[in-house]
């Protein structure tokens, strides 16, 4: 039987660089127990997605998951045009980590609804899951948990961003729901400093960090062993 829970040998720097050879090559991922969660890979974020170099790795992983019949879940920001449903938590800085100016904190979502669609390169197909969300976690008051459990999924692979915002929020929520979590390091976006910090110092303690190549190899190994 293909293993879903990988042996715990996590070296985040190796995972990010893709230099690791063992034990990654012997790991297996059961496609019947796995789902790929693609987080906020939207047209309104295209510049930062392209800047992070995430388009090609995510496209490759989506294609590989489709080949193994792994469900693809597109978690996407979904807010009212008037901003009435946005979060109003008080913060010290804006999203660029600059302190708020004399005018105080601003609320709202700056992107028009027509730009809040999945990148054409990752176009959803019939049978994929559309997960409109209103907060950072893809699980918060969405159907994601029910949809995954209904088909026996116990492991999620996470790609997208921003790493320190939605990916972190979703990873923490998934762990609290007892899912196995795999953060795919070369499929992440967001500020590089924060991205590297979470990949190296936060995620390894709460889940597993792997590259696209390592995830695809684990899926192939499971199929070969079937």
PDB file of C-alpha atoms in Angstrom:
ATOM      1  CA  UNK A   1       0.000   0.000   0.000  1.00  0.00           C
ATOM      2  CA  UNK A   2       1.333   3.421  -0.928  1.00  0.00           C
ATOM      3  CA  UNK A   3       2.252   5.542   2.085  1.00  0.00           C
ATOM      4  CA  UNK A   4       0.589   8.898   2.571  1.00  0.00           C
ATOM      5  CA  UNK A   5       2.597  10.050   5.596  1.00  0.00           C
ATOM      6  CA  UNK A   6       6.215  10.554   4.595  1.00  0.00           C
ATOM      7  CA  UNK A   7       9.071   9.742   6.884  1.00  0.00           C
ATOM      8  CA  UNK A   8      10.164  12.870   8.739  1.00  0.00           C
ATOM      9  CA  UNK A   9      13.560  13.882   7.350  1.00  0.00           C
ATOM     10  CA  UNK A  10      13.085  17.544   6.550  1.00  0.00           C
ATOM     11  CA  UNK A  11      15.981  19.824   5.618  1.00  0.00           C
ATOM     12  CA  UNK A  12      14.333  22.974   4.330  1.00  0.00           C
ATOM     13  CA  UNK A  13      17.384  24.390   2.595  1.00  0.00           C
ATOM     14  CA  UNK A  14      17.787  21.184   0.597  1.00  0.00           C
ATOM     15  CA  UNK A  15      14.086  21.134  -0.213  1.00  0.00           C
ATOM     16  CA  UNK A  16      14.227  24.680  -1.539  1.00  0.00           C
ATOM     17  CA  UNK A  17      17.337  24.106  -3.615  1.00  0.00           C
ATOM     18  CA  UNK A  18      16.264  20.730  -4.947  1.00  0.00           C
ATOM     19  CA  UNK A  19      19.687  19.242  -4.158  1.00  0.00           C
ATOM     20  CA  UNK A  20      18.403  16.472  -1.904  1.00  0.00           C
ATOM     21  CA  UNK A  21      18.659  12.935  -3.259  1.00  0.00           C
ATOM     22  CA  UNK A  22      17.688  10.743  -0.303  1.00  0.00           C
ATOM     23  CA  UNK A  23      15.288   9.957   1.260  1.00  0.00           C
ATOM     24  CA  UNK A  24      13.141  11.946  -1.199  1.00  0.00           C
ATOM     25  CA  UNK A  25      13.526   9.416  -4.014  1.00  0.00           C
ATOM     26  CA  UNK A  26      12.029   6.616  -1.891  1.00  0.00           C
ATOM     27  CA  UNK A  27       8.997   8.555  -0.679  1.00  0.00           C
ATOM     28  CA  UNK A  28       5.508   7.871  -1.966  1.00  0.00           C
ATOM     29  CA  UNK A  29       2.330   9.912  -2.115  1.00  0.00           C
ATOM     30  CA  UNK A  30      -0.990   8.141  -2.578  1.00  0.00           C
ATOM     31  CA  UNK A  31      -2.879  10.191  -5.198  1.00  0.00           C
ATOM     32  CA  UNK A  32      -6.197   8.959  -3.782  1.00  0.00           C
ATOM     33  CA  UNK A  33      -5.397  10.700  -0.486  1.00  0.00           C
ATOM     34  CA  UNK A  34      -3.849  13.895  -1.868  1.00  0.00           C
ATOM     35  CA  UNK A  35      -5.282  17.228  -3.036  1.00  0.00           C
ATOM     36  CA  UNK A  36      -3.424  20.165  -4.567  1.00  0.00           C
ATOM     37  CA  UNK A  37      -4.519  23.551  -3.200  1.00  0.00           C
ATOM     38  CA  UNK A  38      -3.634  26.432  -5.542  1.00  0.00           C
ATOM     39  CA  UNK A  39      -3.887  29.611  -3.479  1.00  0.00           C
ATOM     40  CA  UNK A  40      -4.695  33.057  -4.934  1.00  0.00           C
ATOM     41  CA  UNK A  41      -2.989  32.525  -8.276  1.00  0.00           C
ATOM     42  CA  UNK A  42      -5.090  35.303  -9.775  1.00  0.00           C
ATOM     43  CA  UNK A  43      -4.709  37.760 -12.637  1.00  0.00           C
ATOM     44  CA  UNK A  44      -4.663  40.679 -10.195  1.00  0.00           C
ATOM     45  CA  UNK A  45      -1.481  39.209  -8.700  1.00  0.00           C
ATOM     46  CA  UNK A  46       0.178  38.257 -12.002  1.00  0.00           C
ATOM     47  CA  UNK A  47       3.196  40.619 -11.687  1.00  0.00           C
ATOM     48  CA  UNK A  48       4.258  39.241  -8.309  1.00  0.00           C
ATOM     49  CA  UNK A  49       3.570  35.638  -9.390  1.00  0.00           C
ATOM     50  CA  UNK A  50       5.790  36.054 -12.435  1.00  0.00           C
ATOM     51  CA  UNK A  51       8.447  37.859 -10.375  1.00  0.00           C
ATOM     52  CA  UNK A  52       8.634  34.874  -8.023  1.00  0.00           C
ATOM     53  CA  UNK A  53       9.151  32.496 -10.957  1.00  0.00           C
ATOM     54  CA  UNK A  54       6.163  30.430  -9.861  1.00  0.00           C
ATOM     55  CA  UNK A  55       4.222  30.070 -13.117  1.00  0.00           C
ATOM     56  CA  UNK A  56       6.233  27.227 -14.654  1.00  0.00           C
ATOM     57  CA  UNK A  57       6.633  25.077 -11.505  1.00  0.00           C
ATOM     58  CA  UNK A  58       2.957  25.385 -10.582  1.00  0.00           C
ATOM     59  CA  UNK A  59       1.850  24.638 -14.155  1.00  0.00           C
ATOM     60  CA  UNK A  60       4.023  21.548 -14.153  1.00  0.00           C
ATOM     61  CA  UNK A  61       2.686  20.356 -10.813  1.00  0.00           C
ATOM     62  CA  UNK A  62      -0.935  20.915 -11.842  1.00  0.00           C
ATOM     63  CA  UNK A  63      -0.367  18.882 -15.003  1.00  0.00           C
ATOM     64  CA  UNK A  64       1.309  16.073 -13.097  1.00  0.00           C
ATOM     65  CA  UNK A  65      -1.456  15.980 -10.493  1.00  0.00           C
ATOM     66  CA  UNK A  66      -4.066  15.804 -13.234  1.00  0.00           C
ATOM     67  CA  UNK A  67      -2.226  12.827 -14.687  1.00  0.00           C
ATOM     68  CA  UNK A  68      -2.570  11.042 -11.344  1.00  0.00           C
ATOM     69  CA  UNK A  69      -6.200  12.159 -10.850  1.00  0.00           C
ATOM     70  CA  UNK A  70      -5.299  14.283  -7.860  1.00  0.00           C
ATOM     71  CA  UNK A  71      -8.069  16.843  -7.227  1.00  0.00           C
ATOM     72  CA  UNK A  72      -7.128  20.478  -7.861  1.00  0.00           C
ATOM     73  CA  UNK A  73      -8.646  23.086  -5.531  1.00  0.00           C
ATOM     74  CA  UNK A  74      -8.437  26.748  -6.519  1.00  0.00           C
ATOM     75  CA  UNK A  75      -8.722  28.945  -3.429  1.00  0.00           C
ATOM     76  CA  UNK A  76      -9.344  32.508  -4.564  1.00  0.00           C
ATOM     77  CA  UNK A  77     -10.061  35.841  -2.926  1.00  0.00           C
ATOM     78  CA  UNK A  78     -13.716  36.788  -3.220  1.00  0.00           C
ATOM     79  CA  UNK A  79     -14.797  40.181  -1.884  1.00  0.00           C
ATOM     80  CA  UNK A  80     -17.648  42.585  -2.427  1.00  0.00           C
ATOM     81  CA  UNK A  81     -16.782  45.525  -4.698  1.00  0.00           C
ATOM     82  CA  UNK A  82     -17.688  47.930  -1.885  1.00  0.00           C
ATOM     83  CA  UNK A  83     -15.267  46.221   0.531  1.00  0.00           C
ATOM     84  CA  UNK A  84     -17.971  45.625   3.126  1.00  0.00           C
ATOM     85  CA  UNK A  85     -16.733  42.094   3.839  1.00  0.00           C
ATOM     86  CA  UNK A  86     -12.988  42.751   4.205  1.00  0.00           C
ATOM     87  CA  UNK A  87     -11.070  42.112   7.412  1.00  0.00           C
ATOM     88  CA  UNK A  88     -10.706  45.084   9.765  1.00  0.00           C
ATOM     89  CA  UNK A  89      -8.065  43.808  12.158  1.00  0.00           C
ATOM     90  CA  UNK A  90      -5.797  46.628  13.365  1.00  0.00           C
ATOM     91  CA  UNK A  91      -2.194  46.302  12.172  1.00  0.00           C
ATOM     92  CA  UNK A  92       1.026  48.263  12.612  1.00  0.00           C
ATOM     93  CA  UNK A  93       1.972  48.275   8.914  1.00  0.00           C
ATOM     94  CA  UNK A  94       0.529  47.996   5.442  1.00  0.00           C
ATOM     95  CA  UNK A  95       1.093  44.920   3.258  1.00  0.00           C
ATOM     96  CA  UNK A  96       4.526  46.246   2.295  1.00  0.00           C
ATOM     97  CA  UNK A  97       5.542  46.436   5.979  1.00  0.00           C
ATOM     98  CA  UNK A  98       5.554  50.243   5.986  1.00  0.00           C
ATOM     99  CA  UNK A  99       3.975  51.926   9.041  1.00  0.00           C
ATOM    100  CA  UNK A 100       0.616  53.535   8.422  1.00  0.00           C
ATOM    101  CA  UNK A 101       0.849  57.265   7.780  1.00  0.00           C
ATOM    102  CA  UNK A 102      -0.952  60.172   9.457  1.00  0.00           C
ATOM    103  CA  UNK A 103      -4.195  59.214   7.743  1.00  0.00           C
ATOM    104  CA  UNK A 104      -4.306  55.959   9.658  1.00  0.00           C
ATOM    105  CA  UNK A 105      -5.075  52.454   8.529  1.00  0.00           C
ATOM    106  CA  UNK A 106      -6.921  51.911   5.259  1.00  0.00           C
ATOM    107  CA  UNK A 107      -9.334  49.069   4.581  1.00  0.00           C
ATOM    108  CA  UNK A 108     -10.594  47.587   1.374  1.00  0.00           C
ATOM    109  CA  UNK A 109      -9.567  45.381  -1.533  1.00  0.00           C
ATOM    110  CA  UNK A 110      -7.847  47.274  -4.309  1.00  0.00           C
ATOM    111  CA  UNK A 111      -8.582  44.921  -7.215  1.00  0.00           C
ATOM    112  CA  UNK A 112     -11.732  44.885  -9.369  1.00  0.00           C
ATOM    113  CA  UNK A 113     -13.763  41.650  -9.422  1.00  0.00           C
ATOM    114  CA  UNK A 114     -12.946  40.938 -13.071  1.00  0.00           C
ATOM    115  CA  UNK A 115      -9.239  40.635 -12.183  1.00  0.00           C
ATOM    116  CA  UNK A 116      -9.879  38.109  -9.413  1.00  0.00           C
ATOM    117  CA  UNK A 117      -9.787  35.105 -11.739  1.00  0.00           C
ATOM    118  CA  UNK A 118      -7.297  32.241 -11.910  1.00  0.00           C
ATOM    119  CA  UNK A 119      -4.321  32.780 -14.237  1.00  0.00           C
ATOM    120  CA  UNK A 120      -4.992  31.501 -17.746  1.00  0.00           C
ATOM    121  CA  UNK A 121      -1.947  29.234 -17.452  1.00  0.00           C
ATOM    122  CA  UNK A 122      -3.615  27.415 -14.554  1.00  0.00           C
ATOM    123  CA  UNK A 123      -7.116  27.403 -16.043  1.00  0.00           C
ATOM    124  CA  UNK A 124      -9.527  25.271 -14.001  1.00  0.00           C
ATOM    125  CA  UNK A 125     -11.131  22.309 -15.728  1.00  0.00           C
ATOM    126  CA  UNK A 126     -14.488  20.611 -15.164  1.00  0.00           C
ATOM    127  CA  UNK A 127     -14.246  18.599 -11.967  1.00  0.00           C
ATOM    128  CA  UNK A 128     -11.809  20.991 -10.277  1.00  0.00           C
ATOM    129  CA  UNK A 129     -12.871  22.720  -7.075  1.00  0.00           C
ATOM    130  CA  UNK A 130     -13.548  26.455  -6.971  1.00  0.00           C
ATOM    131  CA  UNK A 131     -13.066  27.703  -3.403  1.00  0.00           C
ATOM    132  CA  UNK A 132     -14.080  31.372  -3.011  1.00  0.00           C
ATOM    133  CA  UNK A 133     -12.700  32.649   0.286  1.00  0.00           C
ATOM    134  CA  UNK A 134     -13.060  35.804   2.344  1.00  0.00           C
ATOM    135  CA  UNK A 135     -10.114  35.501   4.712  1.00  0.00           C
ATOM    136  CA  UNK A 136      -6.479  34.352   4.566  1.00  0.00           C
ATOM    137  CA  UNK A 137      -7.195  30.700   5.317  1.00  0.00           C
ATOM    138  CA  UNK A 138      -8.677  28.644   2.487  1.00  0.00           C
ATOM    139  CA  UNK A 139     -10.561  26.678   5.152  1.00  0.00           C
ATOM    140  CA  UNK A 140     -12.266  29.537   6.998  1.00  0.00           C
ATOM    141  CA  UNK A 141     -16.026  29.291   6.315  1.00  0.00           C
ATOM    142  CA  UNK A 142     -15.488  27.647   2.911  1.00  0.00           C
ATOM    143  CA  UNK A 143     -16.458  24.206   1.613  1.00  0.00           C
ATOM    144  CA  UNK A 144     -12.835  23.053   1.310  1.00  0.00           C
ATOM    145  CA  UNK A 145     -12.711  20.819   4.394  1.00  0.00           C
ATOM    146  CA  UNK A 146     -16.010  19.113   3.570  1.00  0.00           C
ATOM    147  CA  UNK A 147     -15.030  18.620  -0.072  1.00  0.00           C
ATOM    148  CA  UNK A 148     -11.700  17.024   0.862  1.00  0.00           C
ATOM    149  CA  UNK A 149     -13.068  14.745   3.563  1.00  0.00           C
ATOM    150  CA  UNK A 150     -15.946  13.639   1.321  1.00  0.00           C
ATOM    151  CA  UNK A 151     -13.464  12.045  -1.059  1.00  0.00           C
ATOM    152  CA  UNK A 152     -11.084  10.664   1.580  1.00  0.00           C
ATOM    153  CA  UNK A 153      -8.285  13.214   1.219  1.00  0.00           C
ATOM    154  CA  UNK A 154      -5.965  13.448   4.229  1.00  0.00           C
ATOM    155  CA  UNK A 155      -3.006  15.303   2.685  1.00  0.00           C
ATOM    156  CA  UNK A 156      -2.787  18.658   0.921  1.00  0.00           C
ATOM    157  CA  UNK A 157       0.015  20.113  -1.168  1.00  0.00           C
ATOM    158  CA  UNK A 158       0.055  23.919  -1.064  1.00  0.00           C
ATOM    159  CA  UNK A 159       1.238  26.312  -3.770  1.00  0.00           C
ATOM    160  CA  UNK A 160       0.659  30.021  -4.295  1.00  0.00           C
ATOM    161  CA  UNK A 161       0.894  33.000  -2.036  1.00  0.00           C
ATOM    162  CA  UNK A 162       1.645  35.133  -0.459  1.00  0.00           C
ATOM    163  CA  UNK A 163       3.697  32.679   1.558  1.00  0.00           C
ATOM    164  CA  UNK A 164       3.596  34.562   4.860  1.00  0.00           C
ATOM    165  CA  UNK A 165      -0.106  35.353   4.492  1.00  0.00           C
ATOM    166  CA  UNK A 166      -2.464  32.886   2.807  1.00  0.00           C
ATOM    167  CA  UNK A 167      -0.123  29.912   2.575  1.00  0.00           C
ATOM    168  CA  UNK A 168       0.808  30.219   6.245  1.00  0.00           C
ATOM    169  CA  UNK A 169      -2.808  30.782   7.282  1.00  0.00           C
ATOM    170  CA  UNK A 170      -4.000  27.765   5.315  1.00  0.00           C
ATOM    171  CA  UNK A 171      -1.137  25.540   6.485  1.00  0.00           C
ATOM    172  CA  UNK A 172      -1.815  26.333  10.141  1.00  0.00           C
ATOM    173  CA  UNK A 173      -5.554  25.750   9.671  1.00  0.00           C
ATOM    174  CA  UNK A 174      -4.957  22.451   7.867  1.00  0.00           C
ATOM    175  CA  UNK A 175      -2.686  21.241  10.632  1.00  0.00           C
ATOM    176  CA  UNK A 176      -5.303  22.093  13.252  1.00  0.00           C
ATOM    177  CA  UNK A 177      -7.766  20.016  11.216  1.00  0.00           C
ATOM    178  CA  UNK A 178      -5.286  17.093  11.288  1.00  0.00           C
ATOM    179  CA  UNK A 179      -4.402  17.152   7.596  1.00  0.00           C
ATOM    180  CA  UNK A 180      -0.923  16.222   6.474  1.00  0.00           C
ATOM    181  CA  UNK A 181       0.531  19.343   4.823  1.00  0.00           C
ATOM    182  CA  UNK A 182       3.177  19.668   2.127  1.00  0.00           C
ATOM    183  CA  UNK A 183       4.346  23.182   1.255  1.00  0.00           C
ATOM    184  CA  UNK A 184       5.814  23.186  -2.253  1.00  0.00           C
ATOM    185  CA  UNK A 185       8.752  25.558  -1.978  1.00  0.00           C
ATOM    186  CA  UNK A 186       9.293  26.445  -5.648  1.00  0.00           C
ATOM    187  CA  UNK A 187       5.574  27.090  -6.111  1.00  0.00           C
ATOM    188  CA  UNK A 188       5.385  29.963  -3.614  1.00  0.00           C
ATOM    189  CA  UNK A 189       5.055  33.717  -4.081  1.00  0.00           C
ATOM    190  CA  UNK A 190       5.395  36.797  -1.907  1.00  0.00           C
ATOM    191  CA  UNK A 191       8.273  38.873  -0.588  1.00  0.00           C
ATOM    192  CA  UNK A 192      11.456  36.807  -0.844  1.00  0.00           C
ATOM    193  CA  UNK A 193      12.692  37.584   2.666  1.00  0.00           C
ATOM    194  CA  UNK A 194       9.454  36.451   4.280  1.00  0.00           C
ATOM    195  CA  UNK A 195       9.121  33.534   1.884  1.00  0.00           C
ATOM    196  CA  UNK A 196      12.575  32.205   2.704  1.00  0.00           C
ATOM    197  CA  UNK A 197      12.046  32.671   6.437  1.00  0.00           C
ATOM    198  CA  UNK A 198       8.854  30.626   6.446  1.00  0.00           C
ATOM    199  CA  UNK A 199      10.353  27.913   4.223  1.00  0.00           C
ATOM    200  CA  UNK A 200      13.490  27.625   6.359  1.00  0.00           C
ATOM    201  CA  UNK A 201      12.297  28.339   9.893  1.00  0.00           C
ATOM    202  CA  UNK A 202       8.515  27.973  10.223  1.00  0.00           C
ATOM    203  CA  UNK A 203       7.070  25.347   7.899  1.00  0.00           C
ATOM    204  CA  UNK A 204       9.589  22.567   8.703  1.00  0.00           C
ATOM    205  CA  UNK A 205       8.329  22.541  12.300  1.00  0.00           C
ATOM    206  CA  UNK A 206       4.657  22.250  11.383  1.00  0.00           C
ATOM    207  CA  UNK A 207       4.630  20.304   8.115  1.00  0.00           C
ATOM    208  CA  UNK A 208       6.888  19.195   5.268  1.00  0.00           C
ATOM    209  CA  UNK A 209       8.640  21.310   2.664  1.00  0.00           C
ATOM    210  CA  UNK A 210       9.237  19.768  -0.763  1.00  0.00           C
ATOM    211  CA  UNK A 211       9.943  20.905  -4.315  1.00  0.00           C
ATOM    212  CA  UNK A 212       7.749  20.232  -7.326  1.00  0.00           C
ATOM    213  CA  UNK A 213      10.201  17.567  -8.488  1.00  0.00           C
ATOM    214  CA  UNK A 214      10.041  15.814  -5.125  1.00  0.00           C
ATOM    215  CA  UNK A 215       6.238  15.799  -5.087  1.00  0.00           C
ATOM    216  CA  UNK A 216       5.978  14.503  -8.645  1.00  0.00           C
ATOM    217  CA  UNK A 217       8.567  11.814  -7.921  1.00  0.00           C
ATOM    218  CA  UNK A 218       6.603  10.698  -4.858  1.00  0.00           C
ATOM    219  CA  UNK A 219       3.420  10.451  -6.922  1.00  0.00           C
ATOM    220  CA  UNK A 220       5.214   8.450  -9.599  1.00  0.00           C
ATOM    221  CA  UNK A 221       6.722   6.146  -6.973  1.00  0.00           C
ATOM    222  CA  UNK A 222       3.259   5.407  -5.616  1.00  0.00           C
ATOM    223  CA  UNK A 223       1.963   4.575  -9.092  1.00  0.00           C
ATOM    224  CA  UNK A 224       4.956   2.327  -9.798  1.00  0.00           C
ATOM    225  CA  UNK A 225       4.368   0.430  -6.556  1.00  0.00           C
ATOM    226  CA  UNK A 226       0.642  -0.085  -7.171  1.00  0.00           C
TER     227      UNK A 226
END
